[in-house]
């Protein structure tokens, strides 16, 4: 794969990573516990795996914004356009101008929203259909679905999914669309209507429902680039299931970042979102 055709991914080195506040259940009891050196090594290992199959671009980590390392929350990208995040919590609001500036300086057509929306943490494009899965209930405002539908136009269908388990506060912690059109997800993180919406749109043979043990290891918070699926950790059973569908699992420990409620997918943002094209 040449540099011209490789996927493009945004990452942020964890120069100032820490757990300095508590805005999700994973942070409870973890204040001040982050091992910065270990986090840096884990991030470098992830960076190396992503770099094997993608071109990685970097944004500088700004002091005082420890969660800026989770670039999935920078915004939503679609075909050269960007909707920057508008965070629910004041602790993360300071990230907004830095990500917005980064997008603008690289010629993305930037469209801000004035309602709470946490980017590709809560908005994930399907790989088999012209569809955007949109999570709400903890961070992003449900009204963002209407705004995103207007931004995307008729070519993409926005499907709202209500999240009900606070441990899975962003959609990308419990759902991962895969390149072959499969959907890996943790059903218990969603309400009945959301599960029905998924089942109505994704045939049973393409749904990969994970159990709670894998979900709690953030197996759904995966970076999927082609056949490669990069995760913090996954069970042998899940790895075998993914292999049967043609995917190659690459596990790399990211437990320092789990202290802040994030893992592999949270630490990356796809910049050339393929939409209807193959991932």
CSV table of C-alpha atoms in Angstrom, one decimal:
chain,number,residue,atom,x,y,z
A,1,UNK,CA,0.0,0.0,0.0
A,2,UNK,CA,1.5,3.3,-1.1
A,3,UNK,CA,1.5,6.5,1.1
A,4,UNK,CA,-1.0,8.0,-1.4
A,5,UNK,CA,-3.5,5.2,-1.0
A,6,UNK,CA,-3.0,4.4,2.7
A,7,UNK,CA,-5.7,5.5,5.2
A,8,UNK,CA,-4.9,8.6,7.1
A,9,UNK,CA,-5.2,8.7,10.9
A,10,UNK,CA,-4.8,11.5,13.4
A,11,UNK,CA,-3.1,10.7,16.7
A,12,UNK,CA,-1.9,12.9,19.6
A,13,UNK,CA,1.2,11.9,21.6
A,14,UNK,CA,0.4,11.5,25.3
A,15,UNK,CA,2.9,14.2,26.4
A,16,UNK,CA,0.6,15.6,29.0
A,17,UNK,CA,-1.6,12.6,29.7
A,18,UNK,CA,-3.0,12.2,33.2
A,19,UNK,CA,-6.2,11.4,35.1
A,20,UNK,CA,-6.8,14.8,36.7
A,21,UNK,CA,-10.6,14.7,36.9
A,22,UNK,CA,-13.5,12.3,36.9
A,23,UNK,CA,-16.0,12.6,34.1
A,24,UNK,CA,-16.8,8.9,33.4
A,25,UNK,CA,-17.0,5.8,35.6
A,26,UNK,CA,-13.6,4.5,34.5
A,27,UNK,CA,-11.9,7.5,36.1
A,28,UNK,CA,-13.4,6.8,39.5
A,29,UNK,CA,-10.6,6.1,42.0
A,30,UNK,CA,-7.9,6.8,39.3
A,31,UNK,CA,-7.1,10.4,40.0
A,32,UNK,CA,-3.3,10.8,39.8
A,33,UNK,CA,-2.7,7.1,39.1
A,34,UNK,CA,-1.6,7.3,35.4
A,35,UNK,CA,1.9,6.0,34.8
A,36,UNK,CA,3.0,8.6,32.2
A,37,UNK,CA,6.1,6.6,31.0
A,38,UNK,CA,4.1,3.4,30.6
A,39,UNK,CA,1.3,5.3,28.8
A,40,UNK,CA,3.9,6.7,26.4
A,41,UNK,CA,5.2,3.2,25.7
A,42,UNK,CA,1.7,1.8,25.1
A,43,UNK,CA,0.9,4.7,22.8
A,44,UNK,CA,4.1,4.1,20.8
A,45,UNK,CA,3.2,0.5,20.4
A,46,UNK,CA,-0.3,1.4,19.1
A,47,UNK,CA,1.2,4.1,16.9
A,48,UNK,CA,3.5,1.4,15.4
A,49,UNK,CA,0.6,-1.0,14.7
A,50,UNK,CA,-1.5,1.8,13.1
A,51,UNK,CA,1.5,3.0,11.0
A,52,UNK,CA,1.8,-0.5,9.5
A,53,UNK,CA,-1.5,0.0,7.7
A,54,UNK,CA,-2.0,3.8,7.7
A,55,UNK,CA,-0.3,7.1,7.4
A,56,UNK,CA,-0.4,8.7,10.9
A,57,UNK,CA,-0.6,12.5,11.3
A,58,UNK,CA,0.0,14.1,14.7
A,59,UNK,CA,-1.3,17.0,16.6
A,60,UNK,CA,0.7,18.4,19.5
A,61,UNK,CA,-0.7,17.7,23.0
A,62,UNK,CA,-1.5,20.9,24.8
A,63,UNK,CA,-0.7,21.1,28.5
A,64,UNK,CA,-3.7,21.1,30.8
A,65,UNK,CA,-5.8,19.1,28.4
A,66,UNK,CA,-5.0,15.5,29.4
A,67,UNK,CA,-7.8,13.9,27.3
A,68,UNK,CA,-6.7,15.6,24.1
A,69,UNK,CA,-4.8,12.3,23.4
A,70,UNK,CA,-8.2,10.8,22.6
A,71,UNK,CA,-8.4,12.2,19.1
A,72,UNK,CA,-11.6,10.3,18.2
A,73,UNK,CA,-13.3,13.1,20.0
A,74,UNK,CA,-11.8,15.8,17.8
A,75,UNK,CA,-14.7,15.8,15.5
A,76,UNK,CA,-16.4,13.9,12.7
A,77,UNK,CA,-14.8,13.7,9.3
A,78,UNK,CA,-16.5,13.0,6.0
A,79,UNK,CA,-15.0,13.5,2.6
A,80,UNK,CA,-12.9,16.6,3.3
A,81,UNK,CA,-15.4,18.1,5.7
A,82,UNK,CA,-15.2,18.3,9.5
A,83,UNK,CA,-17.7,18.9,12.3
A,84,UNK,CA,-15.6,19.7,15.4
A,85,UNK,CA,-16.7,18.4,18.8
A,86,UNK,CA,-18.6,20.5,21.2
A,87,UNK,CA,-18.0,18.8,24.5
A,88,UNK,CA,-20.5,18.3,27.3
A,89,UNK,CA,-17.9,18.6,30.1
A,90,UNK,CA,-16.0,21.8,30.8
A,91,UNK,CA,-12.9,19.8,31.5
A,92,UNK,CA,-12.6,18.9,27.7
A,93,UNK,CA,-14.0,22.2,26.2
A,94,UNK,CA,-10.5,23.6,26.0
A,95,UNK,CA,-9.6,21.0,23.3
A,96,UNK,CA,-12.2,22.5,20.9
A,97,UNK,CA,-10.2,25.4,19.5
A,98,UNK,CA,-7.0,23.3,19.0
A,99,UNK,CA,-8.8,20.6,17.0
A,100,UNK,CA,-10.8,23.2,15.0
A,101,UNK,CA,-7.7,25.1,14.1
A,102,UNK,CA,-5.9,21.9,13.1
A,103,UNK,CA,-8.7,21.0,10.7
A,104,UNK,CA,-8.9,24.4,9.2
A,105,UNK,CA,-5.2,24.7,8.7
A,106,UNK,CA,-5.3,21.4,6.6
A,107,UNK,CA,-8.2,22.7,4.4
A,108,UNK,CA,-11.0,20.8,5.9
A,109,UNK,CA,-14.4,22.5,5.4
A,110,UNK,CA,-15.3,23.1,9.0
A,111,UNK,CA,-18.9,23.3,10.2
A,112,UNK,CA,-19.3,23.8,14.0
A,113,UNK,CA,-22.4,22.8,15.9
A,114,UNK,CA,-23.8,24.7,18.9
A,115,UNK,CA,-25.1,21.6,20.6
A,116,UNK,CA,-23.3,18.9,22.5
A,117,UNK,CA,-21.6,16.5,20.1
A,118,UNK,CA,-18.5,14.5,20.7
A,119,UNK,CA,-17.3,13.6,17.2
A,120,UNK,CA,-16.3,10.2,16.1
A,121,UNK,CA,-16.6,9.0,19.7
A,122,UNK,CA,-20.4,9.1,19.1
A,123,UNK,CA,-20.7,9.0,15.3
A,124,UNK,CA,-19.5,6.0,13.3
A,125,UNK,CA,-19.9,5.3,9.6
A,126,UNK,CA,-21.2,1.9,8.5
A,127,UNK,CA,-19.0,0.1,6.0
A,128,UNK,CA,-21.7,-1.8,4.1
A,129,UNK,CA,-24.4,0.9,3.7
A,130,UNK,CA,-24.7,4.6,3.4
A,131,UNK,CA,-25.3,5.0,7.1
A,132,UNK,CA,-24.0,6.9,10.2
A,133,UNK,CA,-24.6,5.2,13.6
A,134,UNK,CA,-25.1,8.0,16.1
A,135,UNK,CA,-24.8,7.4,19.9
A,136,UNK,CA,-26.5,9.6,22.5
A,137,UNK,CA,-27.6,9.4,26.1
A,138,UNK,CA,-24.4,10.3,27.9
A,139,UNK,CA,-22.4,12.8,26.0
A,140,UNK,CA,-23.8,13.9,22.7
A,141,UNK,CA,-27.2,15.6,22.5
A,142,UNK,CA,-29.9,13.5,20.7
A,143,UNK,CA,-30.7,16.7,18.7
A,144,UNK,CA,-27.3,16.4,17.0
A,145,UNK,CA,-28.7,13.6,14.9
A,146,UNK,CA,-30.9,16.1,13.0
A,147,UNK,CA,-28.0,18.5,12.6
A,148,UNK,CA,-25.7,15.7,11.3
A,149,UNK,CA,-28.4,14.5,8.9
A,150,UNK,CA,-28.7,18.1,7.5
A,151,UNK,CA,-24.9,18.2,7.2
A,152,UNK,CA,-24.6,14.9,5.4
A,153,UNK,CA,-27.6,15.4,3.2
A,154,UNK,CA,-29.7,12.6,1.6
A,155,UNK,CA,-26.7,10.4,0.7
A,156,UNK,CA,-26.3,9.1,4.3
A,157,UNK,CA,-28.9,7.9,6.7
A,158,UNK,CA,-28.3,8.9,10.4
A,159,UNK,CA,-29.4,6.2,12.8
A,160,UNK,CA,-29.7,7.3,16.4
A,161,UNK,CA,-28.8,4.7,19.1
A,162,UNK,CA,-29.5,5.4,22.8
A,163,UNK,CA,-26.7,4.4,25.2
A,164,UNK,CA,-27.9,3.2,28.6
A,165,UNK,CA,-24.8,1.9,30.4
A,166,UNK,CA,-22.6,4.8,31.8
A,167,UNK,CA,-19.5,2.6,31.5
A,168,UNK,CA,-20.0,2.8,27.7
A,169,UNK,CA,-20.5,6.5,27.5
A,170,UNK,CA,-19.5,6.9,23.9
A,171,UNK,CA,-20.7,4.9,21.0
A,172,UNK,CA,-17.2,3.8,20.0
A,173,UNK,CA,-16.7,2.1,23.4
A,174,UNK,CA,-19.4,-0.4,22.5
A,175,UNK,CA,-19.8,-0.6,18.7
A,176,UNK,CA,-17.4,-0.9,15.9
A,177,UNK,CA,-18.4,-1.1,12.2
A,178,UNK,CA,-15.9,-3.4,10.4
A,179,UNK,CA,-14.6,-3.1,6.8
A,180,UNK,CA,-16.4,-6.1,5.5
A,181,UNK,CA,-19.8,-4.8,6.6
A,182,UNK,CA,-19.9,-6.6,9.9
A,183,UNK,CA,-20.8,-4.8,13.1
A,184,UNK,CA,-19.1,-5.7,16.4
A,185,UNK,CA,-21.1,-4.4,19.4
A,186,UNK,CA,-22.1,-5.0,23.0
A,187,UNK,CA,-25.9,-5.2,22.9
A,188,UNK,CA,-26.4,-4.5,26.7
A,189,UNK,CA,-25.0,-1.0,26.2
A,190,UNK,CA,-28.1,0.0,24.2
A,191,UNK,CA,-31.7,0.3,24.9
A,192,UNK,CA,-34.3,-2.0,23.3
A,193,UNK,CA,-35.1,0.5,20.5
A,194,UNK,CA,-31.5,0.8,19.6
A,195,UNK,CA,-30.9,-2.9,19.5
A,196,UNK,CA,-34.0,-3.3,17.3
A,197,UNK,CA,-32.6,-0.6,14.9
A,198,UNK,CA,-29.3,-2.5,14.6
A,199,UNK,CA,-31.1,-5.8,14.1
A,200,UNK,CA,-33.3,-4.3,11.4
A,201,UNK,CA,-30.4,-3.0,9.4
A,202,UNK,CA,-27.6,-5.5,9.9
A,203,UNK,CA,-28.3,-9.2,9.1
A,204,UNK,CA,-27.6,-11.7,11.8
A,205,UNK,CA,-24.7,-13.2,9.9
A,206,UNK,CA,-22.9,-9.8,10.0
A,207,UNK,CA,-23.6,-9.0,13.7
A,208,UNK,CA,-20.8,-9.8,16.1
A,209,UNK,CA,-22.2,-9.5,19.6
A,210,UNK,CA,-19.5,-9.5,22.3
A,211,UNK,CA,-20.0,-10.5,25.9
A,212,UNK,CA,-19.4,-8.4,28.9
A,213,UNK,CA,-15.8,-9.6,29.5
A,214,UNK,CA,-14.7,-8.5,26.1
A,215,UNK,CA,-16.8,-5.3,26.3
A,216,UNK,CA,-15.1,-4.4,29.6
A,217,UNK,CA,-11.7,-4.8,28.0
A,218,UNK,CA,-12.9,-2.3,25.4
A,219,UNK,CA,-12.7,-4.9,22.6
A,220,UNK,CA,-15.3,-2.8,20.7
A,221,UNK,CA,-13.1,0.2,20.9
A,222,UNK,CA,-11.1,-1.1,18.0
A,223,UNK,CA,-9.2,0.5,15.2
A,224,UNK,CA,-10.3,-1.3,12.0
A,225,UNK,CA,-8.2,-0.7,8.9
A,226,UNK,CA,-8.9,-3.2,6.1
A,227,UNK,CA,-8.6,-6.7,7.6
A,228,UNK,CA,-6.6,-5.4,10.6
A,229,UNK,CA,-8.5,-5.0,13.9
A,230,UNK,CA,-6.4,-3.4,16.7
A,231,UNK,CA,-7.6,-3.7,20.3
A,232,UNK,CA,-6.4,-3.5,23.8
A,233,UNK,CA,-7.4,-7.1,24.6
A,234,UNK,CA,-9.9,-9.7,23.3
A,235,UNK,CA,-10.8,-13.3,24.2
A,236,UNK,CA,-9.7,-16.2,22.1
A,237,UNK,CA,-13.3,-16.8,21.2
A,238,UNK,CA,-13.7,-13.3,19.8
A,239,UNK,CA,-10.4,-13.5,18.0
A,240,UNK,CA,-11.6,-16.8,16.4
A,241,UNK,CA,-14.9,-15.3,15.4
A,242,UNK,CA,-13.2,-12.3,13.8
A,243,UNK,CA,-10.8,-14.6,12.0
A,244,UNK,CA,-13.8,-16.6,10.5
A,245,UNK,CA,-15.0,-13.3,9.0
A,246,UNK,CA,-11.6,-12.6,7.5
A,247,UNK,CA,-10.2,-10.2,10.1
A,248,UNK,CA,-6.7,-10.3,11.7
A,249,UNK,CA,-6.7,-9.2,15.4
A,250,UNK,CA,-3.7,-7.3,16.8
A,251,UNK,CA,-3.8,-6.8,20.5
A,252,UNK,CA,-1.7,-4.2,22.3
A,253,UNK,CA,-2.0,-3.3,26.0
A,254,UNK,CA,-3.6,0.1,26.6
A,255,UNK,CA,-4.7,-0.3,30.2
A,256,UNK,CA,-3.1,3.1,31.2
A,257,UNK,CA,-5.6,4.8,28.9
A,258,UNK,CA,-8.5,2.7,30.3
A,259,UNK,CA,-7.9,4.5,33.5
A,260,UNK,CA,-9.3,7.5,31.7
A,261,UNK,CA,-12.0,5.5,29.9
A,262,UNK,CA,-10.3,5.2,26.5
A,263,UNK,CA,-8.6,2.6,24.4
A,264,UNK,CA,-7.4,2.0,20.8
A,265,UNK,CA,-10.2,3.7,18.8
A,266,UNK,CA,-10.4,6.6,21.2
A,267,UNK,CA,-6.7,7.3,20.5
A,268,UNK,CA,-7.3,7.6,16.7
A,269,UNK,CA,-9.4,9.6,14.2
A,270,UNK,CA,-9.8,8.5,10.6
A,271,UNK,CA,-9.1,11.6,8.4
A,272,UNK,CA,-10.1,10.1,5.1
A,273,UNK,CA,-13.4,8.7,6.2
A,274,UNK,CA,-14.3,6.4,3.3
A,275,UNK,CA,-18.0,6.6,3.6
A,276,UNK,CA,-19.4,4.3,1.0
A,277,UNK,CA,-15.9,3.3,-0.2
A,278,UNK,CA,-14.2,0.2,1.2
A,279,UNK,CA,-12.5,0.9,4.5
